């Protein structure tokens, strides 16, 4: 069974490995260039000097560090579009590895031939799921480690908790990949034609990912808030890597009067410009950057549970396939 399953999926495995090698050929030189620039420009040192406090005093060194970060983003920010490829890789595994795993066998009727050779349905399913899942896990680990290293300098100025950056860092890419595979397998046991199973895998993966990213992730832990007066000379510390979820200017009564804005120290026009009024203050709602690994663990656990459930129901479905 193991040899047969490998023979069936070795082409997909080789193709996936070739894709990862091609991406590595892009990542290694650009990654080395980014890491070198990040250190040699002084950006790494100044970010480290700012520490992780949520608020810091605005000084010339802070302004200089922000300028270095802006220059770095201008030089390498375009590479973020390359990272889009890593966001879509997991769903491709589900569509091209998971969905055909059972659906193709049932569509072609070859599953009945296997079951007449003394192989039980459950044994057949477990071997196929286990081998394909094991290969996928190994490739996903390599991909996650490589992308985390490559993407690290790019997120140093913006933090790792924000949308998109979080999705290609740490261990969650592995969880996404295994979930996509399990979803594809599950879809193939109910929609036993390859193309419908692939379509359901694609749509289902997108729906779950968007739902968790938009509605669940911001609420894994209660968000924190910062308030500071316009003339306090205090500013949020970008080096802390905090995920800013909302911000604005509130008046003395606490009502939001300028959403998605901040006001600075009083100038020639006086305080409270823009309709904020006397006593207005800046307000920021955020998730602290040091929650990155906590959020990674929570989201990985969520997708691990979903993956296990999909595999369980797929095996149950195999038992009743005609």
Short mmCIF file of C-alpha atoms in Angstrom, two decimals, residues 59-224:
data_model
loop_
_atom_site.label_atom_id
_atom_site.label_comp_id
_atom_site.label_asym_id
_atom_site.label_seq_id
_atom_site.Cartn_x
_atom_site.Cartn_y
_atom_site.Cartn_z
CA UNK A 59 13.37 62.17 20.07
CA UNK A 60 15.77 62.67 17.18
CA UNK A 61 16.92 59.04 17.50
CA UNK A 62 13.33 57.81 17.18
CA UNK A 63 12.80 59.97 14.11
CA UNK A 64 16.06 58.69 12.63
CA UNK A 65 15.03 55.09 13.24
CA UNK A 66 11.68 55.70 11.59
CA UNK A 67 13.49 57.22 8.62
CA UNK A 68 15.75 54.17 8.31
CA UNK A 69 12.72 51.89 8.47
CA UNK A 70 11.01 53.92 5.73
CA UNK A 71 14.08 53.70 3.50
CA UNK A 72 14.29 49.94 4.06
CA UNK A 73 10.63 49.50 3.17
CA UNK A 74 11.08 51.58 0.03
CA UNK A 75 13.97 49.40 -1.10
CA UNK A 76 12.54 45.98 -0.30
CA UNK A 77 8.82 46.54 0.14
CA UNK A 78 8.11 45.31 -3.37
CA UNK A 79 9.19 41.82 -2.35
CA UNK A 80 6.02 41.55 -0.27
CA UNK A 81 4.27 40.58 -3.50
CA UNK A 82 6.50 37.51 -3.70
CA UNK A 83 5.22 36.49 -0.29
CA UNK A 84 1.70 36.30 -1.74
CA UNK A 85 2.83 33.03 -3.30
CA UNK A 86 3.40 31.60 0.17
CA UNK A 87 -0.09 32.58 1.26
CA UNK A 88 -1.70 30.58 -1.53
CA UNK A 89 0.59 27.52 -1.38
CA UNK A 90 -1.43 25.74 1.36
CA UNK A 91 -4.68 25.89 -0.59
CA UNK A 92 -2.93 24.50 -3.66
CA UNK A 93 -1.94 21.48 -1.59
CA UNK A 94 -5.56 20.95 -0.65
CA UNK A 95 -6.79 21.36 -4.21
CA UNK A 96 -4.18 19.25 -6.03
CA UNK A 97 -3.16 16.75 -3.34
CA UNK A 98 -6.17 16.40 -1.06
CA UNK A 99 -9.19 16.62 -3.33
CA UNK A 100 -8.08 13.95 -5.84
CA UNK A 101 -6.88 11.54 -3.14
CA UNK A 102 -10.24 9.78 -2.79
CA UNK A 103 -12.32 11.47 -5.49
CA UNK A 104 -10.13 10.22 -8.35
CA UNK A 105 -10.18 6.66 -7.02
CA UNK A 106 -13.97 6.66 -6.70
CA UNK A 107 -14.50 8.46 -10.01
CA UNK A 108 -12.39 5.87 -11.84
CA UNK A 109 -13.66 2.93 -9.77
CA UNK A 110 -10.17 1.76 -8.79
CA UNK A 111 -11.03 1.81 -5.08
CA UNK A 112 -13.11 -1.36 -5.50
CA UNK A 113 -10.17 -3.18 -7.07
CA UNK A 114 -7.98 -2.39 -4.06
CA UNK A 115 -10.60 -3.59 -1.60
CA UNK A 116 -10.80 -6.97 -3.35
CA UNK A 117 -7.09 -7.56 -2.72
CA UNK A 118 -7.52 -8.16 1.01
CA UNK A 119 -7.01 -4.51 2.03
CA UNK A 120 -9.72 -3.10 4.28
CA UNK A 121 -11.21 0.29 3.56
CA UNK A 122 -9.91 1.75 6.82
CA UNK A 123 -6.39 0.42 6.26
CA UNK A 124 -6.44 1.75 2.71
CA UNK A 125 -7.58 5.19 3.88
CA UNK A 126 -5.12 5.40 6.79
CA UNK A 127 -2.13 4.48 4.61
CA UNK A 128 -3.05 6.99 1.91
CA UNK A 129 -3.84 9.75 4.40
CA UNK A 130 -0.75 9.01 6.46
CA UNK A 131 1.75 8.93 3.61
CA UNK A 132 0.44 11.99 1.80
CA UNK A 133 0.01 13.82 5.10
CA UNK A 134 3.55 12.94 6.20
CA UNK A 135 5.09 14.19 2.94
CA UNK A 136 2.99 17.35 3.14
CA UNK A 137 4.04 17.99 6.75
CA UNK A 138 7.75 17.66 5.95
CA UNK A 139 7.48 20.05 3.00
CA UNK A 140 5.37 22.47 5.04
CA UNK A 141 7.93 22.59 7.86
CA UNK A 142 10.71 23.42 5.39
CA UNK A 143 8.56 26.06 3.74
CA UNK A 144 7.55 27.65 7.06
CA UNK A 145 11.13 27.86 8.33
CA UNK A 146 12.38 29.36 5.09
CA UNK A 147 9.65 31.96 4.76
CA UNK A 148 9.94 32.99 8.42
CA UNK A 149 13.65 33.67 7.94
CA UNK A 150 13.14 35.47 4.65
CA UNK A 151 10.25 37.65 5.82
CA UNK A 152 11.75 38.66 9.17
CA UNK A 153 13.41 41.97 8.13
CA UNK A 154 10.32 43.09 6.22
CA UNK A 155 8.05 42.81 9.25
CA UNK A 156 10.53 44.33 11.68
CA UNK A 157 9.04 47.78 11.14
CA UNK A 158 5.39 46.75 11.03
CA UNK A 159 5.17 43.85 13.47
CA UNK A 160 4.40 40.17 12.99
CA UNK A 161 0.82 40.17 14.26
CA UNK A 162 -0.79 42.10 11.44
CA UNK A 163 -2.71 40.62 8.56
CA UNK A 164 -0.61 38.80 5.99
CA UNK A 165 2.63 38.98 8.02
CA UNK A 166 1.18 36.64 10.66
CA UNK A 167 0.04 34.16 7.99
CA UNK A 168 3.51 33.39 6.64
CA UNK A 169 5.46 33.40 9.91
CA UNK A 170 5.95 30.87 12.69
CA UNK A 171 4.10 27.56 12.74
CA UNK A 172 0.67 28.51 11.42
CA UNK A 173 1.64 27.90 7.76
CA UNK A 174 2.12 24.23 8.67
CA UNK A 175 -1.32 24.12 10.28
CA UNK A 176 -2.89 25.85 7.26
CA UNK A 177 -1.30 23.35 4.88
CA UNK A 178 -2.44 20.27 6.78
CA UNK A 179 -5.92 21.75 7.16
CA UNK A 180 -6.11 22.41 3.42
CA UNK A 181 -5.04 18.82 2.73
CA UNK A 182 -7.63 17.39 5.14
CA UNK A 183 -10.34 19.63 3.70
CA UNK A 184 -9.51 18.43 0.20
CA UNK A 185 -9.64 14.79 1.30
CA UNK A 186 -12.94 15.32 3.09
CA UNK A 187 -14.43 17.10 0.06
CA UNK A 188 -13.35 14.19 -2.13
CA UNK A 189 -15.25 11.70 -0.01
CA UNK A 190 -18.56 13.57 -0.41
CA UNK A 191 -18.19 15.04 -3.90
CA UNK A 192 -16.69 12.03 -5.60
CA UNK A 193 -15.81 13.83 -8.81
CA UNK A 194 -12.39 15.43 -8.90
CA UNK A 195 -13.32 18.88 -10.24
CA UNK A 196 -16.24 19.52 -7.80
CA UNK A 197 -14.06 18.33 -4.92
CA UNK A 198 -11.29 20.72 -5.96
CA UNK A 199 -13.76 23.61 -6.17
CA UNK A 200 -15.24 22.86 -2.75
CA UNK A 201 -11.72 22.66 -1.29
CA UNK A 202 -10.78 26.05 -2.70
CA UNK A 203 -13.95 27.82 -1.58
CA UNK A 204 -14.08 26.11 1.82
CA UNK A 205 -10.48 26.95 2.61
CA UNK A 206 -10.96 30.61 1.67
CA UNK A 207 -14.12 30.92 3.77
CA UNK A 208 -12.56 29.37 6.89
CA UNK A 209 -9.34 31.36 6.61
CA UNK A 210 -11.12 34.68 6.12
CA UNK A 211 -13.58 33.98 8.94
CA UNK A 212 -10.87 33.12 11.44
CA UNK A 213 -8.58 35.94 10.37
CA UNK A 214 -11.28 38.61 10.41
CA UNK A 215 -13.43 37.55 13.35
CA UNK A 216 -11.54 35.13 15.59
CA UNK A 217 -7.90 36.25 15.60
CA UNK A 218 -8.53 39.82 16.82
CA UNK A 219 -10.41 38.31 19.79
CA UNK A 220 -8.02 35.58 20.90
CA UNK A 221 -7.13 37.87 23.82
CA UNK A 222 -8.71 41.18 24.86
CA UNK A 223 -7.16 44.13 23.05
CA UNK A 224 -5.33 46.80 25.00
#
